[in-house]
XYZ file of C-alpha atoms in Angstrom:
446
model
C 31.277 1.427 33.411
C 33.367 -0.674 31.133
C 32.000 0.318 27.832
C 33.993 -2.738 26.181
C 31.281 -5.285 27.908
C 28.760 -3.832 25.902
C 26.914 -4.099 22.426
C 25.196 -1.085 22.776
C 25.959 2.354 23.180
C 26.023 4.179 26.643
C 24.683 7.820 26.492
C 25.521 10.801 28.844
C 23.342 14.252 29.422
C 24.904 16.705 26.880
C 25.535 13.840 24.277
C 24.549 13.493 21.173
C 21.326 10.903 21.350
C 20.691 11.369 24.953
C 17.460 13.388 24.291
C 16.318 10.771 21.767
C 17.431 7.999 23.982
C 15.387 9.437 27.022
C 12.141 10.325 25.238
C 8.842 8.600 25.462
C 5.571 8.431 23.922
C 4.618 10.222 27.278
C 6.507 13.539 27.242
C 4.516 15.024 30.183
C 7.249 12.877 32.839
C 10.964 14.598 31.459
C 13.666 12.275 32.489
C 17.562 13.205 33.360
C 19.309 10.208 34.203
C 23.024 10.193 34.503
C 23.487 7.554 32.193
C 22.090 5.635 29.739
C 22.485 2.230 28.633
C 21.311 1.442 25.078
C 20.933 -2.459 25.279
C 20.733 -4.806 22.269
C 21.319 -7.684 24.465
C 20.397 -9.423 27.789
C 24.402 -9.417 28.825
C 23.988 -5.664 28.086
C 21.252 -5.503 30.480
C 23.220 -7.598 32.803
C 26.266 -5.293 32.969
C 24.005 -2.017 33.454
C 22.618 -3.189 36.253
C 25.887 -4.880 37.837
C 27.486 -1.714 37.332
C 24.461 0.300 38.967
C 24.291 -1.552 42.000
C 28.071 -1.451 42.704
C 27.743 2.603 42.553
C 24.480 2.731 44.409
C 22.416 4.415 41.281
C 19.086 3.438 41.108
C 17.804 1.699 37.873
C 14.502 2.182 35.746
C 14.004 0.979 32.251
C 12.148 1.736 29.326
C 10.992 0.567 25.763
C 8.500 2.698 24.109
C 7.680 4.904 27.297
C 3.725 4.733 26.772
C 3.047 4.181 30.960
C 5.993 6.870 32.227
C 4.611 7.411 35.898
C 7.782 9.230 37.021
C 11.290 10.284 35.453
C 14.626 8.743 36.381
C 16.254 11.949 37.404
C 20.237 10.866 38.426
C 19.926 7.225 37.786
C 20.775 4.882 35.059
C 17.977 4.078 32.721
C 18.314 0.981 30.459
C 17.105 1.316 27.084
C 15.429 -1.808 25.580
C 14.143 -0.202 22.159
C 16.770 -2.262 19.785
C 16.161 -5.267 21.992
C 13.171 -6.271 18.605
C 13.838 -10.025 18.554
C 10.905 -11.899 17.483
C 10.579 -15.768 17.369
C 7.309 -17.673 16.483
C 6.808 -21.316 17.745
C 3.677 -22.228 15.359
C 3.381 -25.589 16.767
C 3.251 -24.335 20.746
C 1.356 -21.912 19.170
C 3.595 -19.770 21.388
C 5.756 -15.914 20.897
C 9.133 -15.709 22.238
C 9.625 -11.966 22.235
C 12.728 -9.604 23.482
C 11.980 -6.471 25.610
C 11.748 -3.902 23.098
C 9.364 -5.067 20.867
C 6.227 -3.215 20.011
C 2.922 -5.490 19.595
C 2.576 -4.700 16.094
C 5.744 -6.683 15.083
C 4.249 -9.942 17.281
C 0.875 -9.089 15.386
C 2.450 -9.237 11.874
C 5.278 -12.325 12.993
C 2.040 -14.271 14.329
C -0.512 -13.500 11.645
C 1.636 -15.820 8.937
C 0.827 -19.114 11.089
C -3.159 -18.078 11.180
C -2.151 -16.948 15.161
C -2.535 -13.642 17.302
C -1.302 -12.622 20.379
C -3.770 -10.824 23.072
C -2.235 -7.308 22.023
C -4.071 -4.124 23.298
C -5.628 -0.797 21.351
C -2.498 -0.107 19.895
C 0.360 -1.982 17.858
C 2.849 0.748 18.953
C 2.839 -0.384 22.469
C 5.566 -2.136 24.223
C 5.071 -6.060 24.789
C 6.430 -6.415 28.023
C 6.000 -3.230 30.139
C 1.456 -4.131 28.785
C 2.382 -7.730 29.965
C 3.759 -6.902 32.884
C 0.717 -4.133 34.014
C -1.703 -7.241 33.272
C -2.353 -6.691 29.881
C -6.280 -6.046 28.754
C -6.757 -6.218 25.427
C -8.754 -6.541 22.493
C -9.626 -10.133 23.120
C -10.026 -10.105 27.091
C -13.088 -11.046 27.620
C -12.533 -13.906 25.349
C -9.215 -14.998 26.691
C -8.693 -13.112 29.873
C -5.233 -11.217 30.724
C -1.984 -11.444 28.045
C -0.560 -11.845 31.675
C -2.135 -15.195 32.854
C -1.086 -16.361 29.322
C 2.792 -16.030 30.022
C 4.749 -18.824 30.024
C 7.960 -17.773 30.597
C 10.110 -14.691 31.507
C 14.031 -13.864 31.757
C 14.714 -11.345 34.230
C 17.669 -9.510 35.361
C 17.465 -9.134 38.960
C 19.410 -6.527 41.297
C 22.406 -9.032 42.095
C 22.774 -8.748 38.458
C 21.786 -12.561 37.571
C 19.747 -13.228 34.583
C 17.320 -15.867 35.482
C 14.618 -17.865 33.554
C 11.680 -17.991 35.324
C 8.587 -19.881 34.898
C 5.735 -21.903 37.332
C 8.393 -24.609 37.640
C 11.761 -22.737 38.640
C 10.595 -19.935 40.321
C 6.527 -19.613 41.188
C 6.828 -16.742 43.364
C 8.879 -14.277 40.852
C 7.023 -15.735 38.482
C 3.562 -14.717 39.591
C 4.827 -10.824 40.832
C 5.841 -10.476 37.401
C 2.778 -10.780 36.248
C 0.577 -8.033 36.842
C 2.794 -6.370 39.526
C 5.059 -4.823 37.097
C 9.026 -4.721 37.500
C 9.749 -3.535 41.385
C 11.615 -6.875 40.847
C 14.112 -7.074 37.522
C 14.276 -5.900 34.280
C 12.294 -8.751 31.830
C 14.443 -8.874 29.064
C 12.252 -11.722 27.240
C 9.150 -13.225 27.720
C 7.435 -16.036 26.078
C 3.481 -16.425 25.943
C 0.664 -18.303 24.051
C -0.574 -17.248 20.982
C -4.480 -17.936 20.171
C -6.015 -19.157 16.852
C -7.708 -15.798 15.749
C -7.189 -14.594 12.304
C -9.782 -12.299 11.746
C -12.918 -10.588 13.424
C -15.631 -7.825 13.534
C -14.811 -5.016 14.395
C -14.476 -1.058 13.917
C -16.628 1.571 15.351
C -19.606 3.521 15.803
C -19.641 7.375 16.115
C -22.619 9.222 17.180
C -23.108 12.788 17.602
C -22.806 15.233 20.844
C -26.587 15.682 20.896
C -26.887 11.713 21.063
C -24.623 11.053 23.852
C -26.925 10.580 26.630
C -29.052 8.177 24.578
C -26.114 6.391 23.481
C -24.338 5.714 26.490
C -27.547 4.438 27.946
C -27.709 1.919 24.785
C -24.248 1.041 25.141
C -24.855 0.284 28.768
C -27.969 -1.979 28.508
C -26.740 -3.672 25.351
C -22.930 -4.160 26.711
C -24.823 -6.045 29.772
C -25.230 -9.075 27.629
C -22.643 -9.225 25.441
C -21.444 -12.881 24.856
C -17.734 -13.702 25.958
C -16.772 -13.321 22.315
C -17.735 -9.518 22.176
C -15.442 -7.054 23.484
C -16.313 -3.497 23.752
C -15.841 0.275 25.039
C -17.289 3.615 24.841
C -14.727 6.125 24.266
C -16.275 9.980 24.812
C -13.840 11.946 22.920
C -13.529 16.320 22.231
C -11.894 15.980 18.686
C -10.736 19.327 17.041
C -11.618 21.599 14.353
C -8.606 20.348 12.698
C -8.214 19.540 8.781
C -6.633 15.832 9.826
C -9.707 15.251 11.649
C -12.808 13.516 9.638
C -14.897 15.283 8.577
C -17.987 14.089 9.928
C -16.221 14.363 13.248
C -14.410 17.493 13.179
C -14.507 20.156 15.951
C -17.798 17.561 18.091
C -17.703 15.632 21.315
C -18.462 12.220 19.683
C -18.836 9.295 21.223
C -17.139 6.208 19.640
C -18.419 2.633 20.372
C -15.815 0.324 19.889
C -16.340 -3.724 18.820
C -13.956 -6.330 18.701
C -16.293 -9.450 17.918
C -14.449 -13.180 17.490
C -18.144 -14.665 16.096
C -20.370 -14.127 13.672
C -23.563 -12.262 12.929
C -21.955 -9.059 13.736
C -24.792 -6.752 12.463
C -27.201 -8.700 13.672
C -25.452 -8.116 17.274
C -24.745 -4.371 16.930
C -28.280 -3.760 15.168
C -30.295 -2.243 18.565
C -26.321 0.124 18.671
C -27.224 1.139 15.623
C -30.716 1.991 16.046
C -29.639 4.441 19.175
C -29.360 7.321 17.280
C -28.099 8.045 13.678
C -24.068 7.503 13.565
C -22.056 9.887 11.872
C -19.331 7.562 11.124
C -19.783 3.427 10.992
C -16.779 1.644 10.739
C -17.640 -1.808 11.443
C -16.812 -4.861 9.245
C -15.072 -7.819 8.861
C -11.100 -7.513 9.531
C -7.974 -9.129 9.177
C -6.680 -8.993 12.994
C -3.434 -7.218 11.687
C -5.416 -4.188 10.580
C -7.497 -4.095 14.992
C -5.356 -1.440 15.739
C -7.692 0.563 13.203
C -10.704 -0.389 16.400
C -9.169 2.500 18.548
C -7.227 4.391 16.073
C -5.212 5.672 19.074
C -2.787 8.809 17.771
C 0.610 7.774 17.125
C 2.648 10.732 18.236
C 4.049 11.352 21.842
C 2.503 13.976 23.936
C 1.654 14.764 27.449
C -1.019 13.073 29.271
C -2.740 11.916 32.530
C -4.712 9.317 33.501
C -6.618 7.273 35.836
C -9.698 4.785 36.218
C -12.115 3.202 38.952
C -13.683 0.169 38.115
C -17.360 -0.107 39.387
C -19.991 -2.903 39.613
C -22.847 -1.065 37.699
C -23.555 1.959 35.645
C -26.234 3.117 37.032
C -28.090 6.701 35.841
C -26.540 8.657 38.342
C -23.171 7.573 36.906
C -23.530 8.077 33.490
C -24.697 11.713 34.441
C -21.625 12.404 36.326
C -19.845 11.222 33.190
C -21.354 13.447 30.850
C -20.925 16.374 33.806
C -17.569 16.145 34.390
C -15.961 14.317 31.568
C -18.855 15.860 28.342
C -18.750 18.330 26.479
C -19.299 21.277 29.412
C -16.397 20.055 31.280
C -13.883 22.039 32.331
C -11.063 20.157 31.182
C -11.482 18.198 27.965
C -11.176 14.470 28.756
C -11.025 11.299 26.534
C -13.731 9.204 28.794
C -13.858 5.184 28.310
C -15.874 2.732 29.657
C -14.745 -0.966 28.738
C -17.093 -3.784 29.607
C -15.143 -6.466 32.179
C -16.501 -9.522 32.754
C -16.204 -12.598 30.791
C -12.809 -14.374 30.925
C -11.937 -11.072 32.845
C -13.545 -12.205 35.809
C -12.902 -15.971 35.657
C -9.432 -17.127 37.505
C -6.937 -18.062 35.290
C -5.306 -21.603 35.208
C -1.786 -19.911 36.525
C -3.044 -16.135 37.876
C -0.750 -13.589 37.963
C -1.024 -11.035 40.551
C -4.829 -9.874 41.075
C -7.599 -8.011 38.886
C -10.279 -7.067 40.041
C -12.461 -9.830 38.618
C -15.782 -8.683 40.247
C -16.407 -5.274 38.805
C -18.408 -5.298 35.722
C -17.114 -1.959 33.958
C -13.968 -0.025 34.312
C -13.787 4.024 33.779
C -10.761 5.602 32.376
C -9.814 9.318 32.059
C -7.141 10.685 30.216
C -6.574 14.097 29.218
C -3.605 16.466 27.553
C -2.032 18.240 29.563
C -1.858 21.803 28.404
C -0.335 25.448 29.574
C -2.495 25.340 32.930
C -0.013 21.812 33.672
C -1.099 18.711 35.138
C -2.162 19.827 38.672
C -5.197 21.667 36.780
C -5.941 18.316 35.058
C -5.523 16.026 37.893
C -8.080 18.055 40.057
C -10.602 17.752 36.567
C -10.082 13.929 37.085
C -10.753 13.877 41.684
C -14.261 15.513 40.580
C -15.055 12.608 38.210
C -14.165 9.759 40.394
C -14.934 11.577 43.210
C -18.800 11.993 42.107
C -18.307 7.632 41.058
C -17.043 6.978 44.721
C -19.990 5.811 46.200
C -20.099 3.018 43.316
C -16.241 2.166 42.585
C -14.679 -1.309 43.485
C -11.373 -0.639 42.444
C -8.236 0.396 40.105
C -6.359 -1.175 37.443
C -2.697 -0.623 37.203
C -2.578 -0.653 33.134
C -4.908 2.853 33.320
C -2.740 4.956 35.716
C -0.573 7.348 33.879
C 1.699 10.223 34.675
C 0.857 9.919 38.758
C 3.511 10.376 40.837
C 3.343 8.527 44.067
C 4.216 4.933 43.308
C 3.509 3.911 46.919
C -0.428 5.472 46.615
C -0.142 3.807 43.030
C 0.028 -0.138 44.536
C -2.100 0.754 47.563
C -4.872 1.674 45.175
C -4.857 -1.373 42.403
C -3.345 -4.606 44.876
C -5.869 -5.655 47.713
C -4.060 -5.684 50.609
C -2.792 -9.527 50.687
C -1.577 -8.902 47.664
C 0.479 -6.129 48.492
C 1.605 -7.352 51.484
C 3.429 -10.372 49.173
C 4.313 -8.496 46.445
C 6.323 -5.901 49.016
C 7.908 -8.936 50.586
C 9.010 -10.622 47.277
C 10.639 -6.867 46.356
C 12.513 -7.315 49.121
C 13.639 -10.846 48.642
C 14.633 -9.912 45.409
C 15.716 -6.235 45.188
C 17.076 -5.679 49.379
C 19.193 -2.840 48.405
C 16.182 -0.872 46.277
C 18.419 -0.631 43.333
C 15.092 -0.355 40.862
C 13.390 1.997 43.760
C 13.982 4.876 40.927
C 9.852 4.388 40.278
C 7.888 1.148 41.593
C 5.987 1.215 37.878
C 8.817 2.051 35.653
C 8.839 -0.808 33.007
C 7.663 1.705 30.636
C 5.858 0.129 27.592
């Protein structure tokens, strides 16, 4: 690679950097590419790929490396990480945002024009890789998908052309973009609406591990009529006896009811949550939206995880007791369990849809768990019980909720309905006929 068409730095195994360079928030998929291009620019990511497809390497990319599915073992990987350009358009009421930014920034850039984007749990997340996996966030069920509010994308594609694509120039790249994740360029930018939200209710409720089969029952009867304005989750979590634990929570299997409320009368609306059972922790009040990554509290240091989800078109009783059976406090494999409502703007087509959610199922169930000394088979096998005992009841899977699995082919046969896949595997091959980013078919890495 010519080295002098580049702003950023190019990093080989053995080098100084390379370990940092290669790291991601996920640490449970290692990665040992040949080489790695640190890009600060689009050109950058135009002469990485160039120079990858004239050698035959395959390509992945990554920003923060939150959704790793698989490493990039002999190939190039393009960093995006100093890619952190930022550009507010107050009177669009639109972001303009380069691939390596983290939601947090946006949050911040957005909040001084009384704006917000439709950011996720987390402010350390990657924009683009969350945009790209559909995007369901704190305000979904208000305003849908942060994918079906894209307006614009440039994308490096395997001849090595950066192209700006929107409805107009390019409808079918356009729309695989868009919740079918990068099996067709690297996005280097992306634009997207903003929405007028500068504050709302929200926080948490935490009850104890005797309470959790009341609760979730509460939670699941209450959730049911939650106005479009309300979204919410129930998050059963094993914290440990650790001192940077809370108290109150310290060494339990809690569950933790989160709220992320755009109206008012929030008490009023959580009051029959609150009467469930006595909370040990209640976090709920009125918020600046720069402070709603505080909702989740999600930890901020990499480890090793994996995950998956089923979406489902009830929660009935026999559900919720498989949940507390193989994801409570007796399971065999401790297990962060969340259930996020759907429905609402979630389940109304968007004005220019991306590629498909599953817009009928009223609930989705996630799983996520650390993988430990016993490795991830042990885990993955905790996680076929749970869904396996929800079969009978699931509708579906979402692509943002799949982490660490291995088998990117089983990965789009399980989230796409077949149509869906059918176009999105012909548009990879329009696109990318030479399978230059075939290094993992979900590796935009938020």
């Amino acid at each position: 690679m010519d080295v002098t068409q580049l702003t950023g730095e190019v990093f080989q195994p053995g080098q100084d950097g390379y370990a940092e360079e290669v790291a991601g928030f996920q640490t449970a998929v290692p990665s040992d590419p040949a080489v790695v291009v640190g890009a600060t620019t689009a050109e950058d990511v135009v002469t990485a790929v160039r120079f990858a497809a004239a050698h035959d390497l395959p390509v992945a990319v990554q920003a923060t490396g939150h959704g790793l599915t698989r490493g990039s073992d002999g190939g190039l990987l393009i960093s995006t990480r100093r890619m952190t350009g930022v550009e507010i358009d107050a009177a669009a009421s639109t972001a303009r945002v380069e691939a390596g930014v983290r939601w947090g920034a946006v949050i911040e850039a957005a909040a001084k024009h009384g704006l917000a984007p439709l950011s996720g749990s987390s402010p350390d997340v990657g924009v683009v890789g969350y945009t790209l996996g559909g995007g369901f966030g704190l305000m979904g069920r208000r305003y849908g998908r942060a994918a079906d509010h894209v307006r614009a994308l440039d994308v490096v594609t395997a001849d090595g052309e950066l192209r700006h694509v929107d409805a107009d120039a390019d409808p079918d790249l356009f729309w695989a973009l868009r919740g079918g994740r990068d099996s067709f360029g690297i996005v280097t930018a992306l634009e997207f609406a903003l929405v007028p939200v500068t504050e709302l209710y929200g926080g948490g409720l935490h009850f104890d591990t005797a309470d959790l089969p009341a609760v979730l029952r509460a939670w699941r009867t209450w959730s049911a009529a939650a106005p479009d304005a309300l979204t919410t989750s129930l998050a059963l979590i094993p914290y440990p006896d650790l001192p940077m634990v809370p108290e109150p929570l310290r060494g339990k299997h809690i569950a933790h009811v989160r709220i992320a409320y755009l109206g008012d009368g929030g008490d009023e609306l959580v009051a029959p949550l609150r009467a469930a059972a006595p909370a040990l922790m209640d976090t709920l009040k009125r918020m600046p939206f720069t402070e709603s990554g505080s909702i989740a509290a999600e930890p901020p240091h990499p480890h090793g995880y994996h995950g998956t989800n089923a979406t489902v078109a009830q929660l009935n009783d026999a559900m919720l007791d498989a949940i507390l059976e193989h994801a409570g406090p007796g399971a065999a494999v401790p297990t962060v369990l969340i259930v996020d409502r759907l429905g609402g703007a979630l389940g109304r087509p968007a004005e220019t849809p991306g590629v498909g959610w599953d817009s009928s199922a009223e609930f989705v169930v996630r799983a996520l768990s650390v993988i430990g000394d016993a490795g991830a088979d042990v885990v993955r096998r905790a996680h076929a019980k749970l869904f396996g005992a929800l079969a009978p009841w699931t509708t579906g899977r979402l692509l943002p909720f799949v982490y660490g699995e291995h088998a990117p082919a089983d990965i789009a046969e399980s989230v796409h309905p077949a149509a869906e896949l059918r176009r999105l595997r012909e548009l990879q091959h329009r696109y990318d006929p030479k399978g230059t980013f075939r290094v993992d078919h979900q590796a935009q890495r938020r």
